[in-house]
Short mmCIF file of C-alpha atoms in Angstrom, two decimals:
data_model
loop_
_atom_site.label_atom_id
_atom_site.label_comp_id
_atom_site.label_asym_id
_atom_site.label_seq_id
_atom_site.Cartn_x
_atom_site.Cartn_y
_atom_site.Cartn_z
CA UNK A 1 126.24 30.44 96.44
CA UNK A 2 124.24 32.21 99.04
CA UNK A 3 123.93 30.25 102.42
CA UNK A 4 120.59 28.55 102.92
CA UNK A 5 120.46 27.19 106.39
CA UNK A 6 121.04 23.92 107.25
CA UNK A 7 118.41 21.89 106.33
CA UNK A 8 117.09 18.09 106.69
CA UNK A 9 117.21 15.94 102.93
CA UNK A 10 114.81 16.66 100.53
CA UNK A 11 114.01 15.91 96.88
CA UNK A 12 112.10 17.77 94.03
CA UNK A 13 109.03 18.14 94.37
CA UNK A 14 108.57 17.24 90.52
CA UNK A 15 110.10 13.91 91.28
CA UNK A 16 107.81 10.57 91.25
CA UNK A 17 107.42 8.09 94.22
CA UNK A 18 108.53 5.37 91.13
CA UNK A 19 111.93 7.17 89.80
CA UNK A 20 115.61 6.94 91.08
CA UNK A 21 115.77 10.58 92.59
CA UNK A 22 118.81 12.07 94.71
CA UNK A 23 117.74 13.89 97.63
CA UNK A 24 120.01 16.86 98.67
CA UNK A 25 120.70 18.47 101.66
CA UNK A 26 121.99 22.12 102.34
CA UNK A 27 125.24 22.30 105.02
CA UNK A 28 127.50 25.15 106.34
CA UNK A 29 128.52 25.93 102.97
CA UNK A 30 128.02 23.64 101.03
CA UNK A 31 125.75 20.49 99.55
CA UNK A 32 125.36 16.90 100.55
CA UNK A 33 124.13 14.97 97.55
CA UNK A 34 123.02 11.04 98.14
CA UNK A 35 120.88 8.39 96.76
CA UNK A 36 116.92 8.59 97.55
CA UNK A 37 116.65 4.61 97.01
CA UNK A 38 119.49 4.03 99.66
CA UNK A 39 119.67 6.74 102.21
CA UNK A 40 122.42 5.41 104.41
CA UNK A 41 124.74 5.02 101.31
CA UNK A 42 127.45 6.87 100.58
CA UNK A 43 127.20 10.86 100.32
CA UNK A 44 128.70 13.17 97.78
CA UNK A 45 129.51 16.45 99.56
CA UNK A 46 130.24 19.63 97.42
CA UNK A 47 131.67 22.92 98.44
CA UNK A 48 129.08 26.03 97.52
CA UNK A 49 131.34 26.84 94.83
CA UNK A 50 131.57 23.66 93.56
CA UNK A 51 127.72 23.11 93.41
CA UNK A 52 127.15 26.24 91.86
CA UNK A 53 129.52 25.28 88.74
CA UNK A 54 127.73 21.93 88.56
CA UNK A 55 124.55 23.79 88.03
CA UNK A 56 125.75 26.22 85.87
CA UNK A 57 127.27 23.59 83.62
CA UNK A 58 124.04 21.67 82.90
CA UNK A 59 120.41 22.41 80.87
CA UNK A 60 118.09 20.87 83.46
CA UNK A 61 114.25 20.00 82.10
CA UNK A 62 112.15 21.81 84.70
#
C-alpha cells in the first residue's frame, strides 16, 4: 500500500444519504474502518498490508 496522508473520515462518493455506508479513514500506515450510521462506535483498524489483501480478495460493483 502506498501511504496516503492522514486524512479526516470519508465515504464513497457513490454512496446514498439512505444506505448503511462505512466511512474510512487513512492513518500512518494503515486504515481505520467504522460505521457511517454510528460514528463514535467501535473502529476496525487494518495494517496497509492487511487492507490491501482485503481489497484484493473481493469483486467490488463500482
Amino acid at each position: 500500500m502506498s501511504n496516503p496522508p492522514v486524512s479526516k473520515w470519508f465515504k464513497s462518493t457513490r454512496s446514498e444519504t439512505s444506505k448503511q455506508c462505512v466511512e474510512i479513514k487513512f492513518e500512518d500506515g494503515g486504515v481505520a474502518v467504522r460505521d457511517s450510521k454510528n460514528p463514535s462506535g467501535p473502529v476496525l483498524a487494518f495494517d496497509g498490508m492487511a487492507w490491501d489483501r482485503f481489497l484484493d480478495s473481493g469483486i467490488w460493483e463500482r
